Short mmCIF file of C-alpha atoms and ligand atoms in Angstrom, two decimals:
data_model
loop_
_atom_site.label_atom_id
_atom_site.label_comp_id
_atom_site.label_asym_id
_atom_site.label_seq_id
_atom_site.Cartn_x
_atom_site.Cartn_y
_atom_site.Cartn_z
CA VAL A 1 -0.11 -0.15 0.14
CA LYS A 2 1.40 3.34 -0.97
CA VAL A 3 0.43 5.63 2.31
CA VAL A 4 0.71 9.53 3.05
CA VAL A 5 0.38 10.98 6.51
CA VAL A 6 0.09 14.30 7.12
CA ALA A 7 1.07 15.19 10.32
CA LEU A 8 4.14 13.50 11.84
CA GLY A 9 3.06 14.20 15.90
CA LYS A 10 2.85 11.77 18.90
CA VAL A 11 0.38 10.21 17.05
CA GLY A 12 1.09 10.48 12.93
CA LEU A 13 4.86 9.26 13.59
CA PRO A 14 4.12 6.70 15.13
CA LEU A 15 1.44 5.17 12.53
CA ALA A 16 3.96 6.32 9.63
CA THR A 17 6.46 3.86 11.10
CA ALA A 18 3.93 1.56 11.93
CA PHE A 19 2.64 1.35 7.93
CA ALA A 20 6.95 1.25 6.64
CA ALA A 21 7.26 -1.82 9.07
CA ARG A 22 4.88 -3.81 7.51
CA GLY A 23 6.48 -3.42 4.20
CA HIS A 24 4.74 -0.12 2.76
CA ASP A 25 5.75 2.60 0.78
CA VAL A 26 5.37 5.47 3.05
CA VAL A 27 5.66 9.04 3.16
CA GLY A 28 5.07 11.45 5.92
CA ALA A 29 3.95 15.58 5.75
CA ASP A 30 4.38 17.90 8.35
CA ILE A 31 4.00 21.95 8.32
CA ASP A 32 7.07 22.51 10.63
CA GLU A 33 10.81 21.86 8.80
CA ARG A 34 12.18 20.42 12.07
CA VAL A 35 10.15 17.69 12.25
CA VAL A 36 10.26 16.61 8.82
CA ALA A 37 14.28 17.15 9.11
CA ALA A 38 14.89 14.80 12.05
CA VAL A 39 12.67 12.43 10.79
CA ASN A 40 14.86 12.20 7.54
CA ALA A 41 17.42 12.08 9.59
CA GLY A 42 15.95 8.94 10.97
CA ARG A 43 15.64 10.64 14.87
CA ALA A 44 12.22 10.85 16.28
CA PRO A 45 11.83 14.20 16.99
CA PHE A 46 9.68 13.81 20.25
CA PRO A 47 11.22 11.60 23.54
CA ASN A 48 9.68 8.90 25.66
CA GLU A 49 7.95 6.88 22.32
CA PRO A 50 9.47 3.16 22.76
CA GLY A 51 10.58 1.47 19.83
CA LEU A 52 10.13 4.46 17.66
CA GLU A 53 13.83 5.50 17.46
CA GLU A 54 14.47 1.78 16.35
CA GLN A 55 11.75 1.48 14.04
CA LEU A 56 12.91 4.44 12.05
CA ALA A 57 16.70 3.84 11.90
CA THR A 58 15.34 0.34 10.73
CA THR A 59 12.31 1.21 8.35
CA PRO A 60 12.83 4.64 6.96
CA VAL A 61 9.90 6.75 6.90
CA ARG A 62 10.64 9.56 4.28
CA ALA A 63 9.31 13.21 4.91
CA THR A 64 8.40 16.31 3.57
CA THR A 65 6.73 19.71 4.20
CA ASP A 66 5.00 19.79 0.50
CA THR A 67 1.66 17.81 1.63
CA ALA A 68 -0.17 18.05 -1.75
CA ALA A 69 3.02 17.59 -3.19
CA ALA A 70 3.45 14.13 -1.59
CA VAL A 71 -0.66 13.87 -1.86
CA ALA A 72 -0.12 14.21 -6.10
CA GLN A 73 1.81 11.05 -6.58
CA GLY A 74 -1.27 8.77 -6.50
CA PRO A 75 -1.21 7.19 -2.99
CA GLU A 76 -3.81 4.47 -2.26
CA LEU A 77 -4.43 5.76 1.28
CA VAL A 78 -3.95 9.20 2.64
CA VAL A 79 -4.27 9.70 6.42
CA ALA A 80 -5.22 12.99 8.26
CA VAL A 81 -4.31 13.40 11.76
CA VAL A 82 -3.69 16.91 12.35
CA PRO A 83 -4.79 17.72 15.82
CA LEU A 84 -7.98 19.57 16.43
CA LEU A 85 -6.70 22.43 18.63
CA VAL A 86 -9.43 24.08 21.02
CA ASP A 87 -9.76 27.49 22.64
CA ASP A 88 -9.70 27.52 26.69
CA ALA A 89 -13.63 27.43 26.23
CA GLY A 90 -13.18 23.97 24.49
CA THR A 91 -14.45 25.81 21.19
CA PRO A 92 -12.34 23.67 18.15
CA GLN A 93 -9.92 26.30 16.12
CA TRP A 94 -10.26 24.61 12.74
CA GLU A 95 -7.31 26.49 11.06
CA ALA A 96 -4.75 23.38 10.81
CA LEU A 97 -7.13 20.93 10.55
CA ASP A 98 -8.52 22.63 7.70
CA ALA A 99 -5.34 23.68 5.98
CA ALA A 100 -4.17 20.79 6.18
CA THR A 101 -7.53 19.33 4.66
CA ARG A 102 -6.91 22.39 1.47
CA ALA A 103 -3.05 20.98 1.25
CA ILE A 104 -4.39 17.23 0.74
CA GLY A 105 -7.11 18.37 -1.46
CA ALA A 106 -4.81 20.35 -3.87
CA GLY A 107 -3.03 16.95 -4.34
CA LEU A 108 -5.91 14.99 -4.32
CA GLN A 109 -5.71 12.13 -7.30
CA ARG A 110 -8.84 10.18 -8.78
CA GLY A 111 -8.88 6.55 -7.07
CA THR A 112 -7.23 7.72 -3.83
CA THR A 113 -8.77 6.80 -0.39
CA VAL A 114 -8.56 9.63 2.44
CA ALA A 115 -8.95 8.92 5.98
CA LEU A 116 -9.57 11.35 9.04
CA GLU A 117 -7.77 10.21 12.56
CA THR A 118 -8.20 13.46 14.11
CA THR A 119 -11.12 13.42 16.89
CA VAL A 120 -13.87 16.02 15.84
CA PRO A 121 -17.45 16.66 16.56
CA VAL A 122 -19.96 13.81 14.82
CA GLY A 123 -20.35 14.95 11.30
CA THR A 124 -17.04 16.82 10.44
CA THR A 125 -15.35 13.99 8.05
CA ARG A 126 -18.56 14.22 6.10
CA SER A 127 -19.83 18.21 6.33
CA ARG A 128 -16.26 19.57 6.82
CA PHE A 129 -13.43 17.21 5.95
CA ALA A 130 -14.84 15.54 2.77
CA ALA A 131 -16.59 18.72 1.77
CA THR A 132 -13.54 20.57 1.87
CA LEU A 133 -11.38 18.16 -0.31
CA ALA A 134 -14.20 18.13 -2.62
CA GLN A 135 -13.56 21.83 -3.33
CA ALA A 136 -10.33 22.04 -3.20
CA SER A 137 -9.44 18.82 -5.59
CA GLY A 138 -12.68 19.82 -8.06
CA LEU A 139 -13.70 15.98 -7.70
CA ARG A 140 -16.49 14.33 -6.14
CA ALA A 141 -16.15 12.37 -2.51
CA THR A 142 -17.45 8.75 -2.92
CA ASP A 143 -17.21 9.42 -6.73
CA ASP A 144 -13.71 10.00 -7.18
CA PHE A 145 -11.80 9.59 -3.92
CA ALA A 146 -13.03 7.37 -1.05
CA VAL A 147 -13.34 9.44 1.91
CA GLY A 148 -14.22 8.55 5.75
CA PHE A 149 -12.85 8.71 9.02
CA SER A 150 -10.79 6.18 11.45
CA PRO A 151 -10.24 7.58 15.29
CA GLU A 152 -6.31 7.00 16.72
CA ARG A 153 -6.52 5.09 19.90
CA ILE A 154 -3.13 5.20 20.60
CA SER A 155 -1.61 6.85 24.13
CA SER A 156 1.58 8.36 23.65
CA GLY A 157 4.30 6.15 25.60
CA SER A 158 2.60 3.12 24.12
CA ALA A 159 1.51 3.80 20.30
CA LEU A 160 3.73 1.32 18.45
CA ARG A 161 2.04 -0.93 20.66
CA ASP A 162 -0.96 0.24 21.15
CA LEU A 163 -1.60 0.33 17.12
CA ALA A 164 -0.46 -3.61 16.80
CA THR A 165 -2.97 -4.54 19.14
CA TYR A 166 -6.24 -2.33 19.32
CA PRO A 167 -9.14 -2.90 16.64
CA LYS A 168 -9.13 -0.07 13.94
CA ILE A 169 -12.59 0.87 13.79
CA VAL A 170 -13.65 2.43 10.72
CA GLY A 171 -16.96 4.51 8.84
CA GLY A 172 -16.95 5.64 5.69
CA LEU A 173 -18.88 8.18 4.37
CA THR A 174 -20.86 5.16 1.92
CA PRO A 175 -20.62 1.45 2.77
CA ALA A 176 -18.12 1.89 -0.44
CA ASP A 177 -16.13 4.44 1.14
CA GLU A 178 -15.77 1.87 4.40
CA ASP A 179 -14.70 -1.27 1.96
CA ARG A 180 -11.94 0.37 0.86
CA ILE A 181 -10.76 2.31 3.81
CA ALA A 182 -11.40 -1.07 5.75
CA GLU A 183 -9.55 -3.19 3.13
CA LEU A 184 -6.76 -0.52 2.82
CA TYR A 185 -6.26 -0.44 6.81
CA GLU A 186 -6.05 -3.60 7.07
CA ALA A 187 -3.35 -4.53 4.26
CA GLY A 188 -1.32 -1.85 6.11
CA LEU A 189 -1.79 -2.58 9.49
CA GLY A 190 -2.45 -6.12 10.06
CA VAL A 191 -4.90 -5.55 12.64
CA GLU A 192 -8.66 -6.40 12.98
CA VAL A 193 -10.82 -3.90 11.26
CA ARG A 194 -14.14 -2.84 12.86
CA ARG A 195 -16.49 -1.60 10.71
CA LEU A 196 -19.18 0.57 11.87
CA GLY A 197 -21.10 1.49 9.22
CA SER A 198 -20.73 5.36 8.77
CA ALA A 199 -18.24 7.67 9.59
CA GLU A 200 -20.55 9.53 11.98
CA ALA A 201 -20.83 5.94 14.14
CA ALA A 202 -17.18 6.27 14.11
CA GLU A 203 -16.76 9.54 15.46
CA LEU A 204 -18.81 9.20 18.14
CA SER A 205 -17.47 5.65 18.95
CA LYS A 206 -14.17 7.89 19.70
CA LEU A 207 -16.07 10.54 21.67
CA VAL A 208 -17.58 7.54 23.42
CA GLU A 209 -14.25 5.91 24.76
CA THR A 210 -12.67 9.03 25.73
CA THR A 211 -15.82 11.01 27.25
CA TYR A 212 -16.37 7.21 29.40
CA ARG A 213 -12.95 7.52 30.58
CA ASP A 214 -13.27 11.52 31.86
CA VAL A 215 -16.93 10.97 33.66
CA ASN A 216 -15.21 7.70 35.33
CA ILE A 217 -12.08 9.37 36.33
CA ALA A 218 -14.87 12.35 37.77
CA LEU A 219 -16.47 9.72 39.80
CA ALA A 220 -13.13 8.06 41.36
CA ASN A 221 -12.37 11.85 41.96
CA GLU A 222 -15.80 12.16 43.98
CA PHE A 223 -15.07 8.83 45.59
CA ALA A 224 -11.45 9.78 46.87
CA ARG A 225 -12.67 13.57 48.22
CA HIS A 226 -15.68 11.77 50.09
CA ALA A 227 -13.06 8.95 51.73
CA ASP A 228 -10.94 12.24 52.55
CA THR A 229 -13.67 13.15 54.83
CA LEU A 230 -14.37 9.51 56.00
CA GLY A 231 -10.37 9.26 57.03
CA ILE A 232 -10.66 6.16 54.34
CA ASP A 233 -7.82 5.32 51.76
CA ILE A 234 -9.65 4.82 48.50
CA GLY A 235 -6.84 2.98 46.93
CA PRO A 236 -7.68 -0.44 48.25
CA VAL A 237 -11.26 0.22 48.02
CA ILE A 238 -11.52 0.88 44.45
CA ALA A 239 -9.42 -2.37 43.57
CA ALA A 240 -11.97 -4.09 45.87
CA ALA A 241 -14.76 -2.74 44.10
CA ASN A 242 -13.04 -3.56 40.92
CA SER A 243 -12.33 -7.57 41.51
CA GLN A 244 -16.17 -8.68 40.42
CA PRO A 245 -16.35 -8.09 36.19
CA TYR A 246 -18.82 -5.16 36.79
CA SER A 247 -16.85 -1.83 38.18
CA HIS A 248 -14.25 -0.81 36.31
CA VAL A 249 -13.52 2.60 38.65
CA HIS A 250 -10.62 4.75 37.52
CA ARG A 251 -7.94 6.14 39.53
CA PRO A 252 -8.09 9.75 41.28
CA GLY A 253 -5.62 12.46 40.46
CA VAL A 254 -5.09 15.66 40.96
CA ALA A 255 -5.99 16.66 37.41
CA VAL A 256 -7.09 15.16 34.24
CA GLY A 257 -5.06 17.07 31.19
CA GLY A 258 -3.21 16.76 27.48
CA HIS A 259 -5.34 17.63 24.64
CA CYS A 260 -7.73 14.96 24.35
CA MET A 261 -9.36 14.04 27.99
CA PRO A 262 -10.58 17.28 28.72
CA VAL A 263 -11.50 18.56 25.02
CA TYR A 264 -13.44 15.08 23.46
CA PRO A 265 -16.32 15.29 26.42
CA ARG A 266 -17.05 19.19 25.16
CA PHE A 267 -16.78 17.80 21.32
CA TYR A 268 -19.88 15.39 22.58
CA LEU A 269 -21.42 17.75 24.48
CA ALA A 270 -21.50 19.98 21.34
CA GLY A 271 -23.97 17.51 19.66
CA ASP A 272 -26.11 16.61 22.66
CA ALA A 273 -27.94 19.13 23.67
CA ASP A 274 -29.69 16.78 26.44
CA ALA A 275 -26.33 15.30 28.01
CA ARG A 276 -25.80 16.13 31.64
CA LEU A 277 -23.11 13.42 32.89
CA PRO A 278 -20.14 15.05 30.67
CA GLY A 279 -20.80 18.54 31.70
CA VAL A 280 -20.69 17.72 35.16
CA ALA A 281 -17.69 15.19 34.98
CA ARG A 282 -15.67 18.18 33.64
CA ASP A 283 -16.56 20.37 36.28
CA VAL A 284 -15.66 17.82 38.81
CA ASN A 285 -12.02 17.36 37.37
CA GLU A 286 -11.75 20.66 36.47
CA ALA A 287 -12.35 21.29 40.34
CA MET A 288 -9.17 19.09 41.46
CA PRO A 289 -6.11 21.32 41.40
CA ALA A 290 -7.60 23.73 43.37
CA TYR A 291 -8.70 20.73 45.92
CA ALA A 292 -5.17 19.73 46.01
CA VAL A 293 -3.90 23.21 46.68
CA GLU A 294 -6.88 23.06 49.41
CA LEU A 295 -5.39 19.58 51.28
CA LEU A 296 -2.08 21.41 50.86
CA ARG A 297 -3.38 24.31 52.68
CA ARG A 298 -4.79 22.82 55.30
CA GLN A 299 -1.52 20.43 55.86
CA LEU A 300 0.36 24.12 56.08
CA GLY A 301 -1.74 24.46 59.15
CA GLY A 302 -3.92 26.48 56.79
CA ASP A 303 -2.23 29.51 55.38
CA LEU A 304 -0.63 29.61 52.59
CA THR A 305 0.62 33.43 52.20
CA ASN A 306 4.05 33.65 51.15
CA ALA A 307 4.48 29.80 51.73
CA ARG A 308 7.00 28.47 48.85
CA VAL A 309 5.15 25.68 47.02
CA LEU A 310 6.93 23.36 44.67
CA ILE A 311 4.58 21.93 41.55
CA LEU A 312 6.39 18.56 40.70
CA GLY A 313 5.86 17.94 36.81
CA VAL A 314 4.59 20.79 33.93
CA ALA A 315 3.92 17.77 31.30
CA TYR A 316 0.12 16.69 31.84
CA ARG A 317 0.99 13.48 32.50
CA GLY A 318 4.57 11.09 33.51
CA GLY A 319 6.77 10.73 30.47
CA VAL A 320 5.00 12.71 27.82
CA LYS A 321 6.53 16.07 26.89
CA GLU A 322 3.43 17.60 26.60
CA THR A 323 1.45 20.50 28.64
CA ALA A 324 -1.63 21.10 26.85
CA PHE A 325 -4.56 21.17 29.56
CA SER A 326 -2.01 20.28 32.40
CA GLY A 327 -2.84 20.95 35.94
CA ALA A 328 0.31 22.78 36.66
CA ARG A 329 -1.51 25.57 35.23
CA PRO A 330 -4.57 25.66 36.95
CA LEU A 331 -2.14 24.43 40.43
CA ARG A 332 0.20 27.67 39.80
CA ASP A 333 -3.01 29.89 39.49
CA ALA A 334 -4.96 28.28 42.84
CA LEU A 335 -1.45 28.80 44.63
CA THR A 336 -0.76 31.95 43.26
CA GLN A 337 -4.45 33.19 44.32
CA ALA A 338 -3.73 31.51 47.92
CA GLY A 339 -1.10 34.16 48.56
CA ALA A 340 2.02 31.57 47.78
CA THR A 341 5.30 31.71 45.69
CA VAL A 342 4.95 29.10 43.48
CA VAL A 343 8.40 27.04 41.52
CA ALA A 344 8.14 24.81 39.49
CA SER A 345 10.37 21.40 38.31
CA ASP A 346 10.00 18.36 35.71
CA PRO A 347 12.50 16.30 34.30
CA LEU A 348 11.21 16.52 30.64
CA TYR A 349 11.75 20.44 30.73
CA SER A 350 14.61 23.01 31.17
CA ASP A 351 14.77 25.93 33.37
CA ASP A 352 14.50 27.99 29.58
CA ASP A 353 11.24 25.34 28.91
CA LEU A 354 9.79 26.30 31.95
CA ARG A 355 9.96 30.28 32.01
CA ALA A 356 8.66 30.07 28.43
CA LEU A 357 5.18 27.96 29.28
CA GLY A 358 5.15 30.80 32.10
CA PHE A 359 6.50 28.84 35.10
CA THR A 360 9.57 30.03 37.66
CA PRO A 361 12.02 27.30 37.67
CA ALA A 362 12.84 25.85 40.71
CA ASP A 363 16.24 26.85 41.74
CA GLY A 364 16.89 24.70 44.91
CA ALA A 365 16.08 27.03 47.48
CA PRO A 366 14.26 25.62 50.37
CA ALA A 367 10.03 25.63 49.57
CA ASP A 368 7.86 24.52 52.34
CA GLY A 369 5.18 22.31 50.70
CA ALA A 370 5.36 20.62 47.33
CA ILE A 371 2.20 18.89 44.94
CA VAL A 372 3.03 16.31 42.78
CA GLN A 373 1.27 16.75 39.32
CA ALA A 374 2.85 14.34 36.85
CA ASP A 375 3.36 10.70 37.59
CA HIS A 376 6.69 11.11 35.89
CA ALA A 377 8.84 7.36 36.80
CA GLU A 378 11.70 9.57 38.83
CA TYR A 379 9.56 10.28 41.18
CA ARG A 380 9.43 7.01 42.68
CA THR A 381 12.58 7.49 43.84
CA LEU A 382 12.26 10.87 45.89
CA THR A 383 13.56 11.56 49.10
CA PRO A 384 13.01 14.32 51.66
CA HIS A 385 16.74 15.21 50.53
CA ASP A 386 15.70 15.96 47.16
CA LEU A 387 12.85 18.66 48.69
CA PRO A 388 14.82 20.70 50.94
CA GLY A 389 12.92 22.19 52.86
CA VAL A 390 8.93 20.88 52.37
CA ARG A 391 6.67 19.98 55.45
CA ALA A 392 4.04 18.95 54.01
CA ILE A 393 3.38 17.33 49.98
CA VAL A 394 0.11 16.56 48.12
CA ASP A 395 1.23 13.51 46.02
CA GLY A 396 -1.54 14.13 43.50
CA ARG A 397 -0.56 10.97 41.38
CA GLY A 398 -0.12 8.46 44.22
CA ILE A 399 4.14 7.63 42.95
CA LEU A 400 5.90 8.76 45.79
CA ASP A 401 7.52 6.52 48.21
CA ARG A 402 5.59 7.71 51.33
CA SER A 403 7.29 6.16 53.98
CA ALA A 404 10.85 7.64 53.22
CA PHE A 405 8.50 11.17 53.87
CA ALA A 406 6.94 10.44 56.76
CA ALA A 407 9.72 9.01 58.59
CA ALA A 408 11.40 12.70 58.05
CA GLY A 409 8.10 13.55 59.51
CA VAL A 410 6.98 15.68 56.66
CA ALA A 411 3.25 15.41 56.05
CA ILE A 412 2.30 13.41 53.45
CA THR A 413 -1.04 12.98 51.08
CA GLY A 414 -2.90 12.06 48.66
CA ILE A 415 -5.74 12.51 46.54
CA GLY A 416 -8.30 10.29 48.98
CA THR A 417 -5.45 8.58 50.68
CA PRO A 418 -5.52 10.44 53.67
N1 LIG B 1 -0.42 12.09 22.00
C1 LIG B 1 -0.96 11.93 21.98
O1 LIG B 1 -1.50 10.93 23.17
C2 LIG B 1 -2.90 11.45 21.43
C3 LIG B 1 -3.84 10.43 22.25
C4 LIG B 1 -5.00 10.63 21.80
C5 LIG B 1 -5.11 11.35 20.49
N2 LIG B 1 -4.63 12.23 20.42
C6 LIG B 1 -4.89 12.94 19.23
O2 LIG B 1 -4.70 12.90 17.75
C7 LIG B 1 -4.27 13.72 17.11
C8 LIG B 1 -2.84 14.34 16.70
O3 LIG B 1 -2.30 14.46 17.95
P1 LIG B 1 -0.82 14.31 18.42
O4 LIG B 1 -0.73 14.05 19.62
O5 LIG B 1 0.12 13.63 16.97
O6 LIG B 1 -0.40 16.14 17.78
P2 LIG B 1 0.79 16.42 18.01
O7 LIG B 1 1.31 18.06 18.96
O8 LIG B 1 2.13 15.16 18.85
O9 LIG B 1 1.44 16.76 16.57
C9 LIG B 1 0.85 17.58 15.72
C10 LIG B 1 1.71 17.70 14.35
O10 LIG B 1 0.88 18.38 13.79
C11 LIG B 1 1.53 19.03 12.51
N3 LIG B 1 1.27 20.12 11.76
C12 LIG B 1 0.03 21.10 12.35
N4 LIG B 1 -0.83 21.50 11.11
C13 LIG B 1 -0.30 20.89 10.33
C14 LIG B 1 -0.97 21.05 8.30
N5 LIG B 1 -1.63 21.90 8.29
N6 LIG B 1 -0.35 20.25 7.85
C15 LIG B 1 0.59 19.13 8.30
N7 LIG B 1 1.24 19.03 9.65
C16 LIG B 1 0.35 19.95 10.66
C17 LIG B 1 2.50 19.58 13.33
O11 LIG B 1 3.77 20.43 13.35
C18 LIG B 1 2.74 18.35 14.33
O12 LIG B 1 4.18 18.18 13.89
C19 LIG B 1 -5.28 14.98 18.13
O13 LIG B 1 -6.42 14.27 17.34
C20 LIG B 1 -4.92 14.66 19.30
O14 LIG B 1 -5.83 15.34 20.20
C21 LIG B 1 -3.24 12.21 20.86
#
């Protein structure tokens, strides 16, 4: 299969290498010259994706900044996975996806199949993506080119494994489009392909899987807050509840971040005016950073004025160099509002990176309190020696070795683990 993957980010690049690893002819297109140069040099442009560097070294992916020219070569399959970004209110910012769609349309040839993988509100593939492709190419969707939706479903940090193991879900504009897309993904990736009958059903499946997780985490967070008031550790309680097959409660935590989980429930809500749970769940999850600050305030004697507080981890989660909707920002803001001086550190970010992101880098001066925001593996072995001066810690991810801190007289609590 000849494939062009448009956008070589944390999703697109692993996908391109997965096609290449199976011997297919793959070209990747990205507007970022540094990304293209790195890929052409056989290097991953971002860290911490197991197997990706090795894969790029053994089965190279050719990369270009010219999407239209790559598509004009007449590949059988074009996959678009340019992220659909949103503003702070969760409203889609269509510019990047539209620009990529127009560039694909500008090169599109009769007989090519185009699949959108970017998570989008239901209806986008038909009314926006296919329509823009048709307009930019002068061709007719379905008659001249097949088009449909196939959600990317991977997690950064396990992208190649996820691509090799999760079923690929596909939905076409028409059954004929869907047949073509299913055939190409089956041949291209060699995984189970599940046909959902329409692009809209495939779009909805992605919103269902992510909204489910957000609502589930919100429920875990409510359980955790209640457990805090009861003085019960919620961890073993959830494990006990989950020890039969009908309970699947996730883990509570200080924040739900990243450009997926906080956003896709909003896409869902935009299409379902009657829905209540996803909106409530968003509110619950967005309140968690302030709750963590409240826990710290109580531990530090009820007042954070002039306290120096260290945020551990600005990445939205451990091991992933991404700060979209990271809990670090609401934590910083809530702490600042409470009168604290806030500093931050993160093993994935330099001091200059931190400053560019709006954080004051920790300089080793003693702090009064700390909040663990991201579950970086490095934090498992932190000791009181690494956090000079710290008297109280809220471990928002349950990753620290508590006994080490407790032994040194540091007050340490978690979310639902008093
Ligand atoms: N990273 C994850 O773990 C993850 C998980 C689930 C879903 N997603 C979703 O996957 C999609 C892709 O996200 P990502 O994590 O790969 O993003 P990313 O930020 O890692 O990469 C995006 C890439 O798109 C490129 N790009 C932007 N505009 C372009 C254009 N017009 N043409 C070509 N390239 C363009 C950028 O240069 C960048 O390299 C999004 O829908 C995202 O929400 C990501």
